[in-house]
């Protein structure tokens, strides 16, 4: 789901922030993610046609913070997405 290149780049970010690791608490990452989601949603505000370049940029920010948060809490993004999809499939079948 997430390429080796992305994992390596995120690992580099973690190393750079090693001294400030306390700023990358799950709570702070979740707050930053909320801010990035707000920016992403603004792309579609007021019914205007969204600028595809801006949408991709904002979505990249959201995904990056999701991956950083998953890493910080020790969750494998692929595993948790697959588990969620399986749970959803089971709910739909019922």
mmCIF file of N, CA and C in Angstrom:
data_model
loop_
_atom_site.group_PDB
_atom_site.id
_atom_site.type_symbol
_atom_site.label_atom_id
_atom_site.label_comp_id
_atom_site.label_asym_id
_atom_site.label_seq_id
_atom_site.Cartn_x
_atom_site.Cartn_y
_atom_site.Cartn_z
ATOM 1 N N UNK A 1 0.827 -1.195 0.000
ATOM 2 C CA UNK A 1 0.000 0.000 0.000
ATOM 3 C C UNK A 1 0.869 1.256 0.000
ATOM 4 N N UNK A 2 1.885 1.264 0.841
ATOM 5 C CA UNK A 2 2.801 2.394 0.889
ATOM 6 C C UNK A 2 4.168 1.897 0.439
ATOM 7 N N UNK A 3 4.732 2.585 -0.522
ATOM 8 C CA UNK A 3 5.988 2.126 -1.109
ATOM 9 C C UNK A 3 7.169 2.248 -0.159
ATOM 10 N N UNK A 4 8.219 1.549 -0.504
ATOM 11 C CA UNK A 4 9.454 1.601 0.277
ATOM 12 C C UNK A 4 10.010 3.028 0.292
ATOM 13 N N UNK A 5 9.909 3.724 -0.833
ATOM 14 C CA UNK A 5 10.409 5.099 -0.921
ATOM 15 C C UNK A 5 9.687 6.010 0.064
ATOM 16 N N UNK A 6 8.376 5.841 0.182
ATOM 17 C CA UNK A 6 7.611 6.657 1.132
ATOM 18 C C UNK A 6 8.035 6.325 2.556
ATOM 19 N N UNK A 7 8.155 5.040 2.859
ATOM 20 C CA UNK A 7 8.595 4.634 4.201
ATOM 21 C C UNK A 7 9.963 5.225 4.537
ATOM 22 N N UNK A 8 10.887 5.175 3.584
ATOM 23 C CA UNK A 8 12.229 5.701 3.823
ATOM 24 C C UNK A 8 12.219 7.209 4.024
ATOM 25 N N UNK A 9 11.405 7.912 3.263
ATOM 26 C CA UNK A 9 11.303 9.365 3.420
ATOM 27 C C UNK A 9 10.710 9.722 4.773
ATOM 28 N N UNK A 10 9.670 8.997 5.180
ATOM 29 C CA UNK A 10 9.076 9.236 6.496
ATOM 30 C C UNK A 10 10.071 8.924 7.611
ATOM 31 N N UNK A 11 10.879 7.882 7.411
ATOM 32 C CA UNK A 11 11.909 7.549 8.402
ATOM 33 C C UNK A 11 12.907 8.693 8.514
ATOM 34 N N UNK A 12 13.228 9.315 7.399
ATOM 35 C CA UNK A 12 14.119 10.476 7.419
ATOM 36 C C UNK A 12 13.513 11.634 8.181
ATOM 37 N N UNK A 13 12.229 11.847 8.006
ATOM 38 C CA UNK A 13 11.532 12.909 8.748
ATOM 39 C C UNK A 13 11.579 12.605 10.237
ATOM 40 N N UNK A 14 11.354 11.346 10.589
ATOM 41 C CA UNK A 14 11.394 10.964 12.002
ATOM 42 C C UNK A 14 12.786 11.196 12.590
ATOM 43 N N UNK A 15 13.823 10.856 11.816
ATOM 44 C CA UNK A 15 15.189 11.075 12.306
ATOM 45 C C UNK A 15 15.466 12.557 12.505
ATOM 46 N N UNK A 16 15.014 13.384 11.566
ATOM 47 C CA UNK A 16 15.224 14.825 11.691
ATOM 48 C C UNK A 16 14.502 15.388 12.910
ATOM 49 N N UNK A 17 13.376 14.804 13.220
ATOM 50 C CA UNK A 17 12.576 15.281 14.343
ATOM 51 C C UNK A 17 12.859 14.523 15.631
ATOM 52 N N UNK A 18 13.880 13.689 15.630
ATOM 53 C CA UNK A 18 14.162 12.850 16.807
ATOM 54 C C UNK A 18 14.339 13.683 18.065
ATOM 55 N N UNK A 19 14.994 14.817 17.936
ATOM 56 C CA UNK A 19 15.198 15.651 19.120
ATOM 57 C C UNK A 19 13.902 16.306 19.568
ATOM 58 N N UNK A 20 13.001 16.543 18.640
ATOM 59 C CA UNK A 20 11.718 17.147 18.981
ATOM 60 C C UNK A 20 10.592 16.142 18.958
ATOM 61 N N UNK A 21 10.911 14.885 19.232
ATOM 62 C CA UNK A 21 9.909 13.808 19.155
ATOM 63 C C UNK A 21 8.683 14.106 20.002
ATOM 64 N N UNK A 22 8.881 14.851 21.093
ATOM 65 C CA UNK A 22 7.728 15.147 21.946
ATOM 66 C C UNK A 22 6.667 15.957 21.196
ATOM 67 N N UNK A 23 7.084 16.684 20.161
ATOM 68 C CA UNK A 23 6.101 17.436 19.379
ATOM 69 C C UNK A 23 5.296 16.516 18.464
ATOM 70 N N UNK A 24 5.792 15.299 18.263
ATOM 71 C CA UNK A 24 5.078 14.343 17.421
ATOM 72 C C UNK A 24 4.311 13.335 18.268
ATOM 73 N N UNK A 25 3.638 13.825 19.281
ATOM 74 C CA UNK A 25 2.781 12.950 20.067
ATOM 75 C C UNK A 25 1.543 12.618 19.230
ATOM 76 N N UNK A 26 0.876 11.519 19.533
ATOM 77 C CA UNK A 26 -0.350 11.213 18.790
ATOM 78 C C UNK A 26 -1.349 12.379 18.836
ATOM 79 N N UNK A 27 -1.462 13.014 19.976
ATOM 80 C CA UNK A 27 -2.403 14.139 20.091
ATOM 81 C C UNK A 27 -2.015 15.280 19.153
ATOM 82 N N UNK A 28 -0.737 15.642 19.135
ATOM 83 C CA UNK A 28 -0.305 16.733 18.266
ATOM 84 C C UNK A 28 -0.414 16.365 16.790
ATOM 85 N N UNK A 29 -0.106 15.125 16.459
ATOM 86 C CA UNK A 29 -0.253 14.690 15.074
ATOM 87 C C UNK A 29 -1.723 14.705 14.658
ATOM 88 N N UNK A 30 -2.606 14.304 15.554
ATOM 89 C CA UNK A 30 -4.043 14.331 15.247
ATOM 90 C C UNK A 30 -4.530 15.762 15.038
ATOM 91 N N UNK A 31 -4.026 16.677 15.838
ATOM 92 C CA UNK A 31 -4.396 18.092 15.665
ATOM 93 C C UNK A 31 -3.897 18.624 14.326
ATOM 94 N N UNK A 32 -2.665 18.288 13.982
ATOM 95 C CA UNK A 32 -2.115 18.720 12.698
ATOM 96 C C UNK A 32 -2.912 18.107 11.552
ATOM 97 N N UNK A 33 -3.297 16.851 11.713
ATOM 98 C CA UNK A 33 -4.105 16.175 10.692
ATOM 99 C C UNK A 33 -5.447 16.886 10.514
ATOM 100 N N UNK A 34 -6.058 17.278 11.611
ATOM 101 C CA UNK A 34 -7.340 18.001 11.531
ATOM 102 C C UNK A 34 -7.181 19.292 10.722
ATOM 103 N N UNK A 35 -6.080 19.986 10.946
ATOM 104 C CA UNK A 35 -5.809 21.212 10.206
ATOM 105 C C UNK A 35 -5.617 20.921 8.718
ATOM 106 N N UNK A 36 -4.886 19.856 8.417
ATOM 107 C CA UNK A 36 -4.664 19.484 7.021
ATOM 108 C C UNK A 36 -5.967 19.058 6.349
ATOM 109 N N UNK A 37 -6.836 18.381 7.098
ATOM 110 C CA UNK A 37 -8.142 17.996 6.548
ATOM 111 C C UNK A 37 -8.994 19.225 6.246
ATOM 112 N N UNK A 38 -8.900 20.223 7.106
ATOM 113 C CA UNK A 38 -9.641 21.466 6.866
ATOM 114 C C UNK A 38 -9.159 22.125 5.573
ATOM 115 N N UNK A 39 -7.853 22.157 5.381
ATOM 116 C CA UNK A 39 -7.316 22.726 4.144
ATOM 117 C C UNK A 39 -7.768 21.935 2.932
ATOM 118 N N UNK A 40 -7.777 20.616 3.067
ATOM 119 C CA UNK A 40 -8.238 19.759 1.975
ATOM 120 C C UNK A 40 -9.704 20.041 1.643
ATOM 121 N N UNK A 41 -10.538 20.141 2.657
ATOM 122 C CA UNK A 41 -11.966 20.366 2.412
ATOM 123 C C UNK A 41 -12.232 21.725 1.772
ATOM 124 N N UNK A 42 -11.356 22.701 2.009
ATOM 125 C CA UNK A 42 -11.523 24.020 1.389
ATOM 126 C C UNK A 42 -11.407 23.949 -0.124
ATOM 127 N N UNK A 43 -10.745 22.919 -0.621
ATOM 128 C CA UNK A 43 -10.628 22.755 -2.072
ATOM 129 C C UNK A 43 -12.004 22.628 -2.717
ATOM 130 N N UNK A 44 -12.963 22.129 -1.962
ATOM 131 C CA UNK A 44 -14.295 21.852 -2.504
ATOM 132 C C UNK A 44 -15.354 22.806 -1.967
ATOM 133 N N UNK A 45 -14.906 23.859 -1.316
ATOM 134 C CA UNK A 45 -15.827 24.802 -0.684
ATOM 135 C C UNK A 45 -16.580 25.618 -1.728
ATOM 136 N N UNK A 46 -17.777 25.958 -1.406
ATOM 137 C CA UNK A 46 -18.636 26.842 -2.192
ATOM 138 C C UNK A 46 -18.994 26.288 -3.555
ATOM 139 N N UNK A 47 -18.909 24.990 -3.697
ATOM 140 C CA UNK A 47 -19.347 24.366 -4.938
ATOM 141 C C UNK A 47 -18.476 24.686 -6.141
ATOM 142 N N UNK A 48 -17.373 25.344 -5.901
ATOM 143 C CA UNK A 48 -16.479 25.670 -7.012
ATOM 144 C C UNK A 48 -15.796 24.401 -7.512
ATOM 145 N N UNK A 49 -15.387 24.449 -8.760
ATOM 146 C CA UNK A 49 -14.638 23.337 -9.327
ATOM 147 C C UNK A 49 -13.259 23.318 -8.661
ATOM 148 N N UNK A 50 -12.910 22.193 -8.091
ATOM 149 C CA UNK A 50 -11.652 22.081 -7.365
ATOM 150 C C UNK A 50 -10.468 22.070 -8.327
ATOM 151 N N UNK A 51 -9.401 22.745 -7.933
ATOM 152 C CA UNK A 51 -8.165 22.754 -8.705
ATOM 153 C C UNK A 51 -7.454 21.425 -8.455
ATOM 154 N N UNK A 52 -7.323 20.572 -9.478
ATOM 155 C CA UNK A 52 -6.732 19.245 -9.279
ATOM 156 C C UNK A 52 -5.337 19.283 -8.652
ATOM 157 N N UNK A 53 -4.522 20.265 -9.012
ATOM 158 C CA UNK A 53 -3.176 20.360 -8.447
ATOM 159 C C UNK A 53 -3.246 20.622 -6.943
ATOM 160 N N UNK A 54 -4.098 21.535 -6.545
ATOM 161 C CA UNK A 54 -4.237 21.855 -5.116
ATOM 162 C C UNK A 54 -4.825 20.671 -4.356
ATOM 163 N N UNK A 55 -5.796 19.990 -4.945
ATOM 164 C CA UNK A 55 -6.395 18.813 -4.306
ATOM 165 C C UNK A 55 -5.310 17.772 -4.027
ATOM 166 N N UNK A 56 -4.463 17.503 -5.014
ATOM 167 C CA UNK A 56 -3.383 16.525 -4.830
ATOM 168 C C UNK A 56 -2.410 16.964 -3.739
ATOM 169 N N UNK A 57 -2.069 18.255 -3.722
ATOM 170 C CA UNK A 57 -1.146 18.759 -2.702
ATOM 171 C C UNK A 57 -1.724 18.602 -1.298
ATOM 172 N N UNK A 58 -2.981 18.987 -1.139
ATOM 173 C CA UNK A 58 -3.617 18.896 0.176
ATOM 174 C C UNK A 58 -3.833 17.444 0.588
ATOM 175 N N UNK A 59 -4.197 16.600 -0.363
ATOM 176 C CA UNK A 59 -4.376 15.182 -0.066
ATOM 177 C C UNK A 59 -3.049 14.552 0.355
ATOM 178 N N UNK A 60 -1.966 14.961 -0.286
ATOM 179 C CA UNK A 60 -0.639 14.460 0.103
ATOM 180 C C UNK A 60 -0.331 14.839 1.553
ATOM 181 N N UNK A 61 -0.692 16.064 1.950
ATOM 182 C CA UNK A 61 -0.484 16.473 3.345
ATOM 183 C C UNK A 61 -1.277 15.587 4.297
ATOM 184 N N UNK A 62 -2.541 15.336 3.959
ATOM 185 C CA UNK A 62 -3.408 14.513 4.812
ATOM 186 C C UNK A 62 -2.825 13.104 4.931
ATOM 187 N N UNK A 63 -2.452 12.528 3.806
ATOM 188 C CA UNK A 63 -1.906 11.170 3.826
ATOM 189 C C UNK A 63 -0.598 11.100 4.612
ATOM 190 N N UNK A 64 0.236 12.117 4.457
ATOM 191 C CA UNK A 64 1.505 12.148 5.190
ATOM 192 C C UNK A 64 1.265 12.141 6.685
ATOM 193 N N UNK A 65 0.351 12.975 7.149
ATOM 194 C CA UNK A 65 0.076 13.009 8.583
ATOM 195 C C UNK A 65 -0.589 11.724 9.068
ATOM 196 N N UNK A 66 -1.417 11.100 8.226
ATOM 197 C CA UNK A 66 -1.992 9.806 8.597
ATOM 198 C C UNK A 66 -0.881 8.770 8.776
ATOM 199 N N UNK A 67 0.072 8.759 7.854
ATOM 200 C CA UNK A 67 1.174 7.801 7.940
ATOM 201 C C UNK A 67 2.072 8.080 9.142
ATOM 202 N N UNK A 68 2.350 9.357 9.415
ATOM 203 C CA UNK A 68 3.154 9.699 10.587
ATOM 204 C C UNK A 68 2.454 9.264 11.874
ATOM 205 N N UNK A 69 1.150 9.474 11.938
ATOM 206 C CA UNK A 69 0.394 9.077 13.120
ATOM 207 C C UNK A 69 0.375 7.559 13.273
ATOM 208 N N UNK A 70 0.157 6.866 12.169
ATOM 209 C CA UNK A 70 0.158 5.398 12.220
ATOM 210 C C UNK A 70 1.510 4.892 12.726
ATOM 211 N N UNK A 71 2.572 5.471 12.218
ATOM 212 C CA UNK A 71 3.903 5.076 12.659
ATOM 213 C C UNK A 71 4.089 5.345 14.151
ATOM 214 N N UNK A 72 3.645 6.490 14.577
ATOM 215 C CA UNK A 72 3.843 6.893 15.981
ATOM 216 C C UNK A 72 3.115 5.963 16.944
ATOM 217 N N UNK A 73 1.943 5.456 16.533
ATOM 218 C CA UNK A 73 1.176 4.569 17.426
ATOM 219 C C UNK A 73 1.467 3.096 17.149
ATOM 220 N N UNK A 74 2.370 2.839 16.207
ATOM 221 C CA UNK A 74 2.766 1.458 15.926
ATOM 222 C C UNK A 74 1.754 0.678 15.114
ATOM 223 N N UNK A 75 0.999 1.365 14.280
ATOM 224 C CA UNK A 75 -0.002 0.702 13.446
ATOM 225 C C UNK A 75 0.511 0.569 12.017
ATOM 226 N N UNK A 76 0.265 -0.577 11.413
ATOM 227 C CA UNK A 76 0.619 -0.811 10.014
ATOM 228 C C UNK A 76 -0.554 -0.310 9.160
ATOM 229 N N UNK A 77 -0.344 0.765 8.362
ATOM 230 C CA UNK A 77 -1.455 1.335 7.590
ATOM 231 C C UNK A 77 -2.165 0.320 6.706
ATOM 232 N N UNK A 78 -1.408 -0.526 6.035
ATOM 233 C CA UNK A 78 -2.037 -1.515 5.152
ATOM 234 C C UNK A 78 -2.913 -2.475 5.956
ATOM 235 N N UNK A 79 -2.395 -2.940 7.068
ATOM 236 C CA UNK A 79 -3.134 -3.893 7.893
ATOM 237 C C UNK A 79 -4.428 -3.278 8.438
ATOM 238 N N UNK A 80 -4.338 -2.065 8.954
ATOM 239 C CA UNK A 80 -5.549 -1.487 9.558
ATOM 240 C C UNK A 80 -6.596 -1.142 8.503
ATOM 241 N N UNK A 81 -6.153 -0.754 7.295
ATOM 242 C CA UNK A 81 -7.116 -0.482 6.226
ATOM 243 C C UNK A 81 -7.793 -1.777 5.788
ATOM 244 N N UNK A 82 -6.995 -2.825 5.622
ATOM 245 C CA UNK A 82 -7.584 -4.107 5.221
ATOM 246 C C UNK A 82 -8.546 -4.635 6.275
ATOM 247 N N UNK A 83 -8.191 -4.496 7.550
ATOM 248 C CA UNK A 83 -9.095 -4.919 8.627
ATOM 249 C C UNK A 83 -10.399 -4.128 8.586
ATOM 250 N N UNK A 84 -10.295 -2.833 8.376
ATOM 251 C CA UNK A 84 -11.492 -1.987 8.323
ATOM 252 C C UNK A 84 -12.368 -2.363 7.133
ATOM 253 N N UNK A 85 -11.742 -2.601 5.985
ATOM 254 C CA UNK A 85 -12.511 -3.002 4.800
ATOM 255 C C UNK A 85 -13.205 -4.340 5.013
ATOM 256 N N UNK A 86 -12.509 -5.265 5.663
ATOM 257 C CA UNK A 86 -13.108 -6.570 5.957
ATOM 258 C C UNK A 86 -14.291 -6.412 6.909
ATOM 259 N N UNK A 87 -14.123 -5.595 7.943
ATOM 260 C CA UNK A 87 -15.222 -5.355 8.877
ATOM 261 C C UNK A 87 -16.408 -4.720 8.171
ATOM 262 N N UNK A 88 -16.122 -3.785 7.290
ATOM 263 C CA UNK A 88 -17.192 -3.135 6.546
ATOM 264 C C UNK A 88 -17.915 -4.136 5.633
ATOM 265 N N UNK A 89 -17.146 -4.988 4.972
ATOM 266 C CA UNK A 89 -17.740 -6.008 4.105
ATOM 267 C C UNK A 89 -18.661 -6.932 4.896
ATOM 268 N N UNK A 90 -18.237 -7.308 6.105
ATOM 269 C CA UNK A 90 -19.041 -8.172 6.946
ATOM 270 C C UNK A 90 -20.345 -7.482 7.352
ATOM 271 N N UNK A 91 -20.273 -6.185 7.618
ATOM 272 C CA UNK A 91 -21.478 -5.422 7.987
ATOM 273 C C UNK A 91 -22.453 -5.345 6.816
ATOM 274 N N UNK A 92 -21.939 -5.188 5.616
ATOM 275 C CA UNK A 92 -22.772 -5.092 4.429
ATOM 276 C C UNK A 92 -23.459 -6.419 4.149
ATOM 277 N N UNK A 93 -22.759 -7.520 4.407
ATOM 278 C CA UNK A 93 -23.312 -8.855 4.174
ATOM 279 C C UNK A 93 -24.457 -9.143 5.123
ATOM 280 N N UNK A 94 -24.390 -8.653 6.331
ATOM 281 C CA UNK A 94 -25.433 -8.949 7.334
ATOM 282 C C UNK A 94 -26.747 -8.388 6.998
#
